[in-house]
C-alpha cells in the first residue's frame, strides 16, 4: 500500500478514517465527495482532513483521476454504476471499507451479516466478549444501538493484537471484499431485501455468502442448521450436519462450521434451556422473551467462542488464550471431581469437544436490548408502544409482530425497496390485527397487504393507531421499508417516533 494513490468515495467519518489509515501506511489518499462545502452533513470533518494534509475534492463531477492504484468505495455506490465499471476496466483495484480495514487491522475480526437480527447478534457477541475480559470493539455497519460504536477503519487503525473487532457487515460492504478473513463469521438469515440494488434474490444471497470466502481451517463459520438459503462454507447441504466434505471441495481449506437453531449441533434452544456447546442457561434467567432473540443469543455465543478459540491460536500468550485455557482447566477439574473407578470411561466418552467459557453465558444473561429494535417506549391506559424502526423488510415485520401478544396496531411504510409484502396479507386477514400504511409506499402496500387506512406522514398514522387501540393492545412502528422518503435514516425515524409517542404518553 505504500506510495499507492488511493481514491476514497465520501467525506464522512468513515471516509476520513480510511484516509488516515492510508496515510499511516505511507499511501497518498484523495477523498472525493459530490457534496459542496455548504451541504456537507458534518463540515467539521473537512477542516480535520485538510489540517491533516488530506486532499479533498468537493462538488466532484464523478470523473476518476488518472494514475489511481486503489479505490475504496462507499457502500452507497451501486456496484452496477458506470464509475465502478470504468475503474475495473482501467485495472484499478476496487475494495470496500471492510476490506481496507481488514488489511490494516492488528486485531482479529468477528463479522456478522444477514437480513434480520444482525445488529442484535453483533451487540450480544460484543457483550459476551466484554464479559470474558476481552477488549472488544463494536464497529462496522452498526449505529444507533446505544453502545459505543466506532467506524471500522478507525477501529482497525487503533487496534492491538489483544483486541477483537466485532463488526456488523452489510451486503453492500461485502460486494468488494477480496482478502477479508474474519476469524469468526456468521449469517443470521437471508430473506428478500435490497432488491432495488440487486438483479435477483439469488445475487443478494450470494453476496451475503462472501463473508466466508477467504476463511480457512483456522477460522470458524456460524450458520443456522438446515437453513434452506444460507450455505455452510465449503460444504454441501448434506454435510452441513457436520459429516463429510463435499466431493468437489476435498483438499480445499475450509473453516470449522458451528451450527445453531432448533436442530443445531452446537447451540439450540427449547422451552426451558438455551444451550451453547457444553453450557446451559435457563430461559427464565434471560431478560428477553422474543424467540428470535433466543436464536440470536445462540449464534452470538458461538461467534464469541469461535473468536476466542481462533485468537488463542494466533496469539498463544494473549488474553483470549488465557480465557480459553482457564475454561478448559475448570472443566477438567469438574470432571476430576466426579471421576471414580466406575465412571472414568463414561466421563471420557462424554467429554465435550469444546468448552464454552462461562462468562459468555453471563454476557447473554446481561443483554437488555438495543435502541430501535423492539424498544419499549412506554404504556398509557394499558396500551403499550414499541419502536422497531430497524425493521426494514416484510419478514422482519412479520417476525416482530408475531413476537407480541394480543391485537396489534402496526405502522408500516416509508420507501419500498422493490420487496414483496404479500406474505403479510394472511397475518392481517383475520381482522384481529390492524395496519396503518404511511409514506411513499402507502398505495403499493395497500395493494399487497389489504385495504387499510393510509397516511402521508408517520405522525398521522400513529395518531390513528393509538385512537383505535384499547387496553391490552400494542401500537408498534415496524415500517418494513427504507426511511429515506421522510427521514435521514432508521435512527432518525425511530427518534421521531419516540418523540411523538412520548408526547402522547404524557398527555
Coordinates of C-alpha atoms in Angstrom, one line a residue:
X1 CA 0.0 0.0 0.0
X2 CA 3.0 2.3 0.5
X3 CA 3.2 5.1 -2.1
X4 CA -0.1 4.0 -3.6
X5 CA -2.5 6.6 -4.9
X6 CA -5.9 5.9 -3.2
X7 CA -9.2 7.4 -4.0
X8 CA -11.8 7.4 -1.2
X9 CA -15.5 8.0 -2.0
X10 CA -17.3 10.1 0.6
X11 CA -16.1 12.5 3.2
X12 CA -17.8 11.2 6.2
X13 CA -16.4 9.8 9.4
X14 CA -15.5 6.6 7.7
X15 CA -14.0 8.3 4.7
X16 CA -11.8 10.4 7.0
X17 CA -10.7 7.2 8.9
X18 CA -9.9 5.5 5.6
X19 CA -7.8 8.5 4.5
X20 CA -6.0 8.5 7.9
X21 CA -5.3 4.8 7.5
X22 CA -3.9 5.2 4.1
X23 CA -1.6 8.0 5.3
X24 CA -0.4 5.8 8.1
X25 CA 0.5 3.1 5.5
X26 CA 2.5 5.6 3.5
X27 CA -0.1 6.0 0.8
X28 CA -1.5 9.1 -0.9
X29 CA -5.2 9.4 -0.3
X30 CA -7.6 11.7 -2.1
X31 CA -11.2 12.0 -0.8
X32 CA -14.0 12.8 -3.3
X33 CA -17.4 13.9 -2.4
X34 CA -20.3 15.1 -4.6
X35 CA -21.5 17.5 -1.9
X36 CA -20.2 21.0 -1.7
X37 CA -18.9 22.7 1.5
X38 CA -22.4 24.1 2.3
X39 CA -24.2 20.8 2.1
X40 CA -21.8 18.5 4.0
X41 CA -23.6 16.7 6.8
X42 CA -20.5 17.2 9.1
X43 CA -18.5 20.2 7.8
X44 CA -16.0 19.9 10.7
X45 CA -14.7 16.8 9.1
X46 CA -13.5 18.8 6.1
X47 CA -11.4 21.0 8.4
X48 CA -9.9 17.9 10.1
X49 CA -9.0 16.4 6.8
X50 CA -7.3 19.5 5.5
X51 CA -5.5 20.1 8.8
X52 CA -4.0 16.6 8.5
X53 CA -2.9 17.1 4.9
X54 CA -5.5 15.0 3.3
X55 CA -6.5 16.1 -0.2
X56 CA -10.3 16.6 -0.6
X57 CA -12.3 17.4 -3.7
X58 CA -15.9 18.6 -3.1
X59 CA -18.6 19.0 -5.8
X60 CA -17.0 16.0 -7.5
X61 CA -18.2 15.5 -11.1
X62 CA -17.8 11.7 -11.0
X63 CA -14.7 11.5 -13.1
X64 CA -11.8 9.4 -11.9
X65 CA -8.3 10.9 -11.8
X66 CA -5.5 9.2 -13.7
X67 CA -2.9 7.1 -12.1
X68 CA -5.0 5.6 -9.3
X69 CA -3.9 2.3 -7.7
X70 CA -6.8 1.7 -5.4
X71 CA -10.4 2.9 -5.0
X72 CA -12.2 2.4 -1.6
X73 CA -15.8 2.6 -2.5
X74 CA -18.7 3.9 -0.3
X75 CA -21.4 1.3 0.2
X76 CA -24.0 3.8 -1.1
X77 CA -22.5 3.4 -4.6
X78 CA -24.3 0.8 -6.6
X79 CA -21.9 -1.9 -7.8
X80 CA -23.6 -1.7 -11.2
X81 CA -22.6 2.0 -11.5
X82 CA -20.7 3.3 -14.6
X83 CA -17.9 4.7 -12.5
X84 CA -17.1 1.4 -10.8
X85 CA -17.3 -0.4 -14.1
X86 CA -14.9 2.2 -15.5
X87 CA -12.5 1.7 -12.6
X88 CA -12.4 -2.1 -13.0
X89 CA -11.9 -1.8 -16.8
X90 CA -9.0 0.6 -16.1
X91 CA -7.3 -2.0 -13.9
X92 CA -7.9 -0.1 -10.7
X93 CA -8.4 -2.3 -7.6
X94 CA -11.8 -1.6 -6.1
X95 CA -12.4 -2.6 -2.5
X96 CA -14.8 -1.7 0.3
X97 CA -14.1 -0.2 3.7
X98 CA -14.4 -3.6 5.3
X99 CA -11.6 -4.9 3.1
X100 CA -9.4 -1.9 3.7
X101 CA -9.9 -2.1 7.5
X102 CA -9.0 -5.8 7.4
X103 CA -5.8 -5.1 5.6
X104 CA -4.6 -2.6 8.3
X105 CA -6.0 -4.2 11.4
X106 CA -3.8 -5.7 14.0
X107 CA -6.8 -7.3 15.8
X108 CA -8.7 -10.4 14.7
X109 CA -12.3 -9.7 13.4
X110 CA -15.7 -11.2 14.1
X111 CA -18.0 -10.5 11.2
X112 CA -21.8 -10.8 11.3
X113 CA -24.2 -10.3 8.3
X114 CA -27.7 -11.3 7.5
X115 CA -31.1 -9.8 6.6
X116 CA -32.6 -9.6 10.1
X117 CA -31.1 -9.8 13.6
X118 CA -27.5 -8.9 12.7
X119 CA -27.4 -5.7 14.9
X120 CA -28.8 -7.5 17.9
X121 CA -26.4 -10.5 17.4
X122 CA -23.5 -8.2 16.9
X123 CA -24.2 -6.4 20.2
X124 CA -24.8 -9.7 22.0
X125 CA -21.4 -11.0 20.7
X126 CA -19.7 -7.8 21.9
X127 CA -21.2 -8.1 25.3
X128 CA -20.1 -11.8 25.6
X129 CA -16.5 -10.9 24.8
X130 CA -16.6 -8.0 27.3
X131 CA -17.9 -10.4 29.9
X132 CA -14.8 -12.5 29.2
X133 CA -12.5 -9.6 29.9
X134 CA -11.7 -9.0 26.2
X135 CA -11.1 -5.5 24.9
X136 CA -13.8 -5.8 22.3
X137 CA -14.6 -3.0 19.9
X138 CA -18.1 -2.6 18.3
X139 CA -17.8 -1.4 14.7
X140 CA -18.8 -1.8 11.1
X141 CA -22.3 -1.1 9.7
X142 CA -23.9 -0.8 13.2
X143 CA -25.0 2.6 14.5
X144 CA -27.7 3.8 16.9
X145 CA -27.5 0.7 19.1
X146 CA -26.9 2.7 22.3
X147 CA -23.5 1.0 22.8
X148 CA -20.1 2.6 21.9
X149 CA -19.6 2.3 18.1
X150 CA -16.6 3.1 16.0
X151 CA -16.2 3.3 12.2
X152 CA -14.5 0.0 11.2
X153 CA -11.4 1.6 9.7
X154 CA -10.9 3.8 12.8
X155 CA -11.2 0.7 15.0
X156 CA -8.6 -1.1 12.8
X157 CA -6.3 1.8 12.8
X158 CA -6.2 1.9 16.6
X159 CA -6.3 -1.9 17.1
X160 CA -3.9 -4.1 19.1
X161 CA -3.4 -7.8 18.9
X162 CA -5.3 -8.4 22.2
X163 CA -8.4 -6.7 21.0
X164 CA -11.2 -8.3 18.9
X165 CA -13.2 -6.2 16.5
X166 CA -16.9 -7.1 16.4
X167 CA -18.3 -5.9 13.1
X168 CA -21.8 -5.8 11.6
X169 CA -21.4 -6.1 7.8
X170 CA -23.9 -5.2 5.2
X171 CA -24.3 -6.9 1.8
X172 CA -23.1 -3.6 0.2
X173 CA -19.9 -3.8 2.2
X174 CA -19.3 -7.4 1.0
X175 CA -19.6 -6.6 -2.7
X176 CA -15.9 -5.6 -2.9
X177 CA -14.1 -7.9 -0.5
X178 CA -11.1 -9.9 -1.6
X179 CA -8.8 -11.0 1.2
X180 CA -11.3 -10.2 4.1
X181 CA -10.8 -13.1 6.5
X182 CA -12.7 -12.9 9.8
X183 CA -11.6 -15.4 12.4
X184 CA -15.3 -15.9 13.3
X185 CA -18.1 -15.1 10.9
X186 CA -21.8 -15.8 10.7
X187 CA -25.0 -15.2 8.7
X188 CA -28.2 -14.7 10.8
X189 CA -30.6 -15.5 7.9
X190 CA -31.2 -14.4 4.4
X191 CA -34.6 -13.0 3.2
X192 CA -35.5 -10.8 0.3
X193 CA -34.2 -7.3 0.8
X194 CA -32.4 -4.5 -1.1
X195 CA -33.8 -5.8 -4.4
X196 CA -33.6 -2.3 -5.7
X197 CA -29.8 -2.8 -5.6
X198 CA -29.6 -6.4 -6.8
X199 CA -30.8 -8.1 -10.0
X200 CA -32.2 -11.0 -8.1
X201 CA -32.7 -12.5 -4.7
X202 CA -30.1 -15.1 -5.6
X203 CA -27.5 -12.4 -6.3
X204 CA -28.3 -10.8 -2.9
X205 CA -27.9 -14.1 -1.1
X206 CA -24.6 -14.9 -2.9
X207 CA -23.3 -11.5 -1.8
X208 CA -24.0 -12.3 1.8
X209 CA -22.2 -15.6 1.4
X210 CA -19.0 -13.8 0.5
X211 CA -18.4 -13.2 4.2
X212 CA -16.9 -16.8 4.3
X213 CA -14.9 -16.6 1.1
X214 CA -11.4 -16.2 2.5
X215 CA -11.7 -18.2 5.7
X216 CA -9.6 -21.3 6.2
X217 CA -9.2 -24.2 8.7
X218 CA -8.1 -21.8 11.4
X219 CA -11.4 -19.9 11.4
X220 CA -15.0 -20.5 12.5
X221 CA -18.2 -20.1 10.4
X222 CA -21.5 -20.0 12.3
X223 CA -24.7 -20.9 10.4
X224 CA -28.3 -22.0 11.3
X225 CA -28.7 -25.7 10.9
X226 CA -30.7 -26.8 7.8
X227 CA -31.2 -23.3 6.6
X228 CA -32.7 -23.5 3.1
X229 CA -30.8 -20.5 1.9
X230 CA -27.6 -20.0 3.9
X231 CA -24.9 -22.4 2.9
X232 CA -22.1 -23.5 5.3
X233 CA -18.8 -22.6 3.6
X234 CA -17.1 -25.4 1.8
X235 CA -19.8 -27.9 2.5
X236 CA -22.8 -29.4 0.6
X237 CA -26.2 -29.3 2.1
X238 CA -25.9 -32.9 3.3
X239 CA -22.7 -32.0 5.1
X240 CA -24.0 -29.0 7.0
X241 CA -24.8 -31.6 9.7
X242 CA -21.0 -32.0 10.2
X243 CA -20.4 -35.1 8.2
X244 CA -18.0 -35.2 5.3
X245 CA -16.5 -32.6 2.9
X246 CA -18.3 -32.1 -0.4
X247 CA -16.5 -34.2 -3.1
X248 CA -15.7 -31.2 -5.2
X249 CA -14.1 -29.5 -2.2
X250 CA -11.8 -32.2 -0.9
X251 CA -8.4 -30.7 -0.3
X252 CA -9.8 -27.2 -0.1
X253 CA -9.2 -25.5 3.3
X254 CA -12.5 -24.5 4.9
X255 CA -13.4 -23.2 8.4
X256 CA -14.8 -25.1 11.2
X257 CA -18.6 -24.9 10.9
X258 CA -20.7 -24.4 14.1
X259 CA -24.5 -24.7 13.8
X260 CA -27.3 -23.3 15.9
X261 CA -31.1 -23.5 15.8
X262 CA -33.8 -26.0 16.7
X263 CA -31.7 -28.8 15.3
X264 CA -28.3 -27.1 15.8
X265 CA -25.4 -29.4 16.7
X266 CA -23.6 -26.7 18.8
X267 CA -26.3 -24.4 20.1
X268 CA -30.0 -24.8 20.5
X269 CA -33.0 -23.6 22.5
X270 CA -36.0 -25.4 23.8
X271 CA -38.8 -24.5 26.2
X272 CA -36.6 -24.5 29.3
X273 CA -32.9 -24.0 28.3
X274 CA -30.7 -22.2 25.9
X275 CA -27.7 -24.4 25.3
X276 CA -24.3 -23.3 23.8
X277 CA -21.7 -26.1 23.5
X278 CA -21.3 -27.6 27.0
X279 CA -23.2 -24.9 28.9
X280 CA -26.8 -24.1 29.6
X281 CA -28.8 -21.2 30.8
X282 CA -32.4 -21.3 31.9
X283 CA -34.8 -19.3 29.7
X284 CA -36.3 -17.7 32.8
X285 CA -32.9 -16.2 33.6
X286 CA -32.8 -14.1 30.4
X287 CA -34.2 -10.6 30.3
X288 CA -35.7 -11.0 26.8
X289 CA -38.6 -13.2 25.8
X290 CA -38.7 -13.0 22.0
X291 CA -38.0 -16.4 20.3
X292 CA -35.9 -14.7 17.6
X293 CA -33.6 -13.2 20.3
X294 CA -33.0 -16.7 21.7
X295 CA -31.8 -17.7 18.3
X296 CA -29.6 -14.6 18.1
X297 CA -28.2 -15.5 21.5
X298 CA -27.2 -19.0 20.3
X299 CA -25.4 -17.5 17.4
X300 CA -23.7 -14.8 19.4
X301 CA -22.4 -17.4 21.9
X302 CA -20.9 -19.5 19.1
X303 CA -19.4 -16.4 17.4
X304 CA -17.7 -15.3 20.6
X305 CA -16.4 -18.8 21.3
X306 CA -15.0 -19.1 17.8
X307 CA -13.2 -15.8 18.0
X308 CA -11.7 -16.7 21.4
X309 CA -10.5 -20.1 20.1
X310 CA -9.1 -18.7 16.9
X311 CA -7.4 -15.7 18.6
X312 CA -5.8 -18.1 21.1
X313 CA -4.1 -19.8 18.2
X314 CA -2.9 -16.6 16.7
X315 CA -1.6 -15.2 20.0
X316 CA -0.9 -18.1 22.4
X317 CA 0.2 -15.6 25.1
X318 CA -2.8 -13.2 24.7
X319 CA -5.9 -12.6 26.8
X320 CA -8.1 -14.8 24.6
X321 CA -5.8 -17.7 25.1
X322 CA -5.9 -17.3 28.8
X323 CA -9.7 -17.2 28.8
X324 CA -9.9 -20.4 26.8
X325 CA -7.2 -22.2 28.9
X326 CA -9.0 -21.2 32.1
X327 CA -12.3 -22.6 30.9
X328 CA -10.7 -25.9 29.9
X329 CA -8.9 -26.1 33.2
X330 CA -12.2 -25.6 35.1
X331 CA -13.9 -28.2 33.0
X332 CA -11.1 -30.7 33.7
X333 CA -11.2 -30.0 37.4
X334 CA -15.0 -30.6 37.4
X335 CA -14.6 -33.9 35.6
X336 CA -11.8 -34.9 38.0
X337 CA -14.1 -34.2 41.0
X338 CA -16.7 -36.6 39.6
X339 CA -14.3 -39.3 38.4
X340 CA -14.4 -42.7 40.1
X341 CA -13.1 -46.1 39.1
X342 CA -16.6 -46.9 37.8
X343 CA -17.4 -43.9 35.7
X344 CA -14.0 -42.9 34.2
X345 CA -14.7 -44.5 30.9
X346 CA -18.1 -42.9 30.6
X347 CA -16.8 -39.4 31.6
X348 CA -14.1 -39.7 28.9
X349 CA -16.6 -40.9 26.3
X350 CA -18.9 -37.9 27.1
X351 CA -16.1 -35.4 27.2
X352 CA -17.3 -32.4 25.1
X353 CA -15.3 -31.4 22.1
X354 CA -15.2 -27.7 23.1
X355 CA -15.6 -25.9 26.4
X356 CA -17.5 -22.6 26.5
X357 CA -16.1 -20.0 28.9
X358 CA -18.9 -19.5 31.5
X359 CA -18.6 -15.7 31.1
X360 CA -20.1 -16.0 27.7
X361 CA -23.4 -17.1 29.3
X362 CA -23.1 -14.2 31.7
X363 CA -22.9 -11.9 28.8
X364 CA -26.1 -13.5 27.2
X365 CA -27.9 -13.1 30.6
X366 CA -27.0 -9.4 30.8
X367 CA -28.2 -8.4 27.4
X368 CA -31.2 -6.0 27.8
X369 CA -31.8 -4.9 24.2
X370 CA -30.7 -2.2 21.8
X371 CA -32.3 1.0 20.6
X372 CA -34.8 0.9 17.7
X373 CA -35.1 -2.9 17.9
X374 CA -38.4 -3.9 19.7
X375 CA -37.7 -1.0 22.0
X376 CA -40.4 -0.4 24.7
X377 CA -41.3 3.3 24.7
X378 CA -44.0 3.4 27.3
X379 CA -47.6 2.5 28.3
X380 CA -50.7 4.5 28.7
X381 CA -54.2 3.2 29.6
X382 CA -52.9 -0.3 29.1
X383 CA -51.7 0.4 25.6
X384 CA -48.0 -0.4 25.0
X385 CA -45.9 1.5 22.5
X386 CA -42.9 -0.2 20.8
X387 CA -40.3 1.3 18.5
X388 CA -39.0 -1.2 15.9
X389 CA -37.6 1.3 13.4
X390 CA -34.8 -1.0 12.5
X391 CA -37.4 -3.3 10.9
X392 CA -36.8 -2.7 7.2
X393 CA -38.3 -5.7 5.3
X394 CA -41.5 -7.8 5.3
X395 CA -40.1 -10.8 7.1
X396 CA -38.9 -8.6 9.9
X397 CA -42.4 -7.0 10.2
X398 CA -44.0 -10.5 10.5
X399 CA -41.5 -11.8 13.0
X400 CA -41.7 -8.8 15.2
X401 CA -45.5 -8.7 15.1
X402 CA -45.7 -12.5 15.9
X403 CA -43.5 -11.9 18.9
X404 CA -46.2 -9.8 20.5
X405 CA -49.4 -11.0 22.3
X406 CA -52.9 -9.7 21.7
X407 CA -54.2 -7.4 18.9
X408 CA -51.5 -5.3 17.3
X409 CA -51.7 -2.0 15.6
X410 CA -48.7 -1.8 13.3
X411 CA -47.4 1.3 11.4
X412 CA -45.9 0.1 8.1
X413 CA -44.4 2.4 5.4
X414 CA -41.7 4.5 4.0
X415 CA -39.9 3.9 0.7
X416 CA -40.2 0.4 -0.7
X417 CA -37.1 -1.4 -1.9
X418 CA -39.0 -3.5 -4.5
X419 CA -39.9 -6.0 -1.8
X420 CA -43.0 -8.3 -1.7
X421 CA -45.3 -7.6 1.2
X422 CA -48.0 -10.1 0.2
X423 CA -46.9 -12.6 2.9
X424 CA -48.3 -10.1 5.4
X425 CA -51.8 -10.3 4.0
X426 CA -52.7 -13.5 5.9
X427 CA -51.5 -12.1 9.2
X428 CA -53.9 -9.2 8.9
X429 CA -56.7 -11.1 7.2
X430 CA -58.5 -12.3 10.3
X431 CA -59.3 -8.8 11.5
X432 CA -57.6 -9.2 14.8
X433 CA -54.6 -7.1 13.8
X434 CA -54.5 -3.7 12.1
X435 CA -52.1 -2.0 9.7
X436 CA -51.6 1.8 9.3
X437 CA -49.9 2.4 6.0
X438 CA -47.9 5.6 5.5
X439 CA -45.3 7.4 3.4
X440 CA -44.3 7.0 -0.2
X441 CA -45.1 3.3 -0.3
X442 CA -48.6 3.5 1.2
X443 CA -50.5 2.9 -2.1
X444 CA -48.4 -0.1 -3.2
X445 CA -48.7 -1.5 0.4
X446 CA -52.5 -1.3 0.2
X447 CA -52.4 -3.4 -3.0
X448 CA -50.3 -6.0 -1.4
X449 CA -51.4 -6.2 2.3
X450 CA -55.0 -5.1 2.1
X451 CA -57.2 -2.0 2.2
X452 CA -56.1 -0.4 5.5
X453 CA -56.1 3.3 6.2
X454 CA -53.3 5.3 4.5
X455 CA -51.5 8.4 5.7
X456 CA -48.9 10.7 4.2
X457 CA -47.0 11.1 7.5
X458 CA -46.0 8.7 10.2
X459 CA -47.3 11.1 12.8
X460 CA -50.8 10.8 11.4
X461 CA -50.6 7.0 11.3
X462 CA -49.6 6.9 15.0
X463 CA -52.5 9.2 16.0
X464 CA -55.0 6.9 14.3
X465 CA -53.4 3.8 15.8
X466 CA -53.5 5.0 19.4
X467 CA -57.0 6.3 18.9
X468 CA -58.1 2.8 17.8
X469 CA -56.1 0.8 20.3
X470 CA -57.6 -0.5 23.6
X471 CA -56.1 -1.7 26.9
X472 CA -54.0 -4.8 26.4
X473 CA -53.1 -4.0 22.8
X474 CA -49.9 -2.8 21.3
X475 CA -49.0 0.0 18.9
X476 CA -45.8 -0.7 17.1
X477 CA -43.7 1.0 14.5
X478 CA -42.5 -1.8 12.2
X479 CA -42.1 0.0 8.9
X480 CA -40.7 -2.8 6.7
X481 CA -39.3 -0.1 4.4
X482 CA -36.4 2.3 4.0
X483 CA -36.7 5.6 5.8
X484 CA -35.3 7.8 3.1
X485 CA -38.7 9.2 2.0
X486 CA -39.1 11.3 5.1
X487 CA -36.0 10.7 7.4
X488 CA -32.2 10.7 7.3
X489 CA -32.0 7.0 8.4
X490 CA -33.8 4.5 10.6
X491 CA -32.4 6.0 13.7
X492 CA -33.8 9.4 12.9
X493 CA -37.2 7.7 12.1
X494 CA -37.1 5.9 15.4
X495 CA -36.2 9.1 17.4
X496 CA -39.1 11.0 15.8
X497 CA -41.5 8.1 16.5
X498 CA -40.4 8.0 20.2
X499 CA -40.8 11.8 20.5
X500 CA -44.4 11.7 19.2
X501 CA -45.1 8.6 21.3
X502 CA -43.8 10.3 24.4
X503 CA -45.9 13.4 23.8
X504 CA -49.0 11.1 23.7
X505 CA -47.9 9.1 26.7
X506 CA -47.5 12.3 28.8
X507 CA -51.0 13.6 27.9

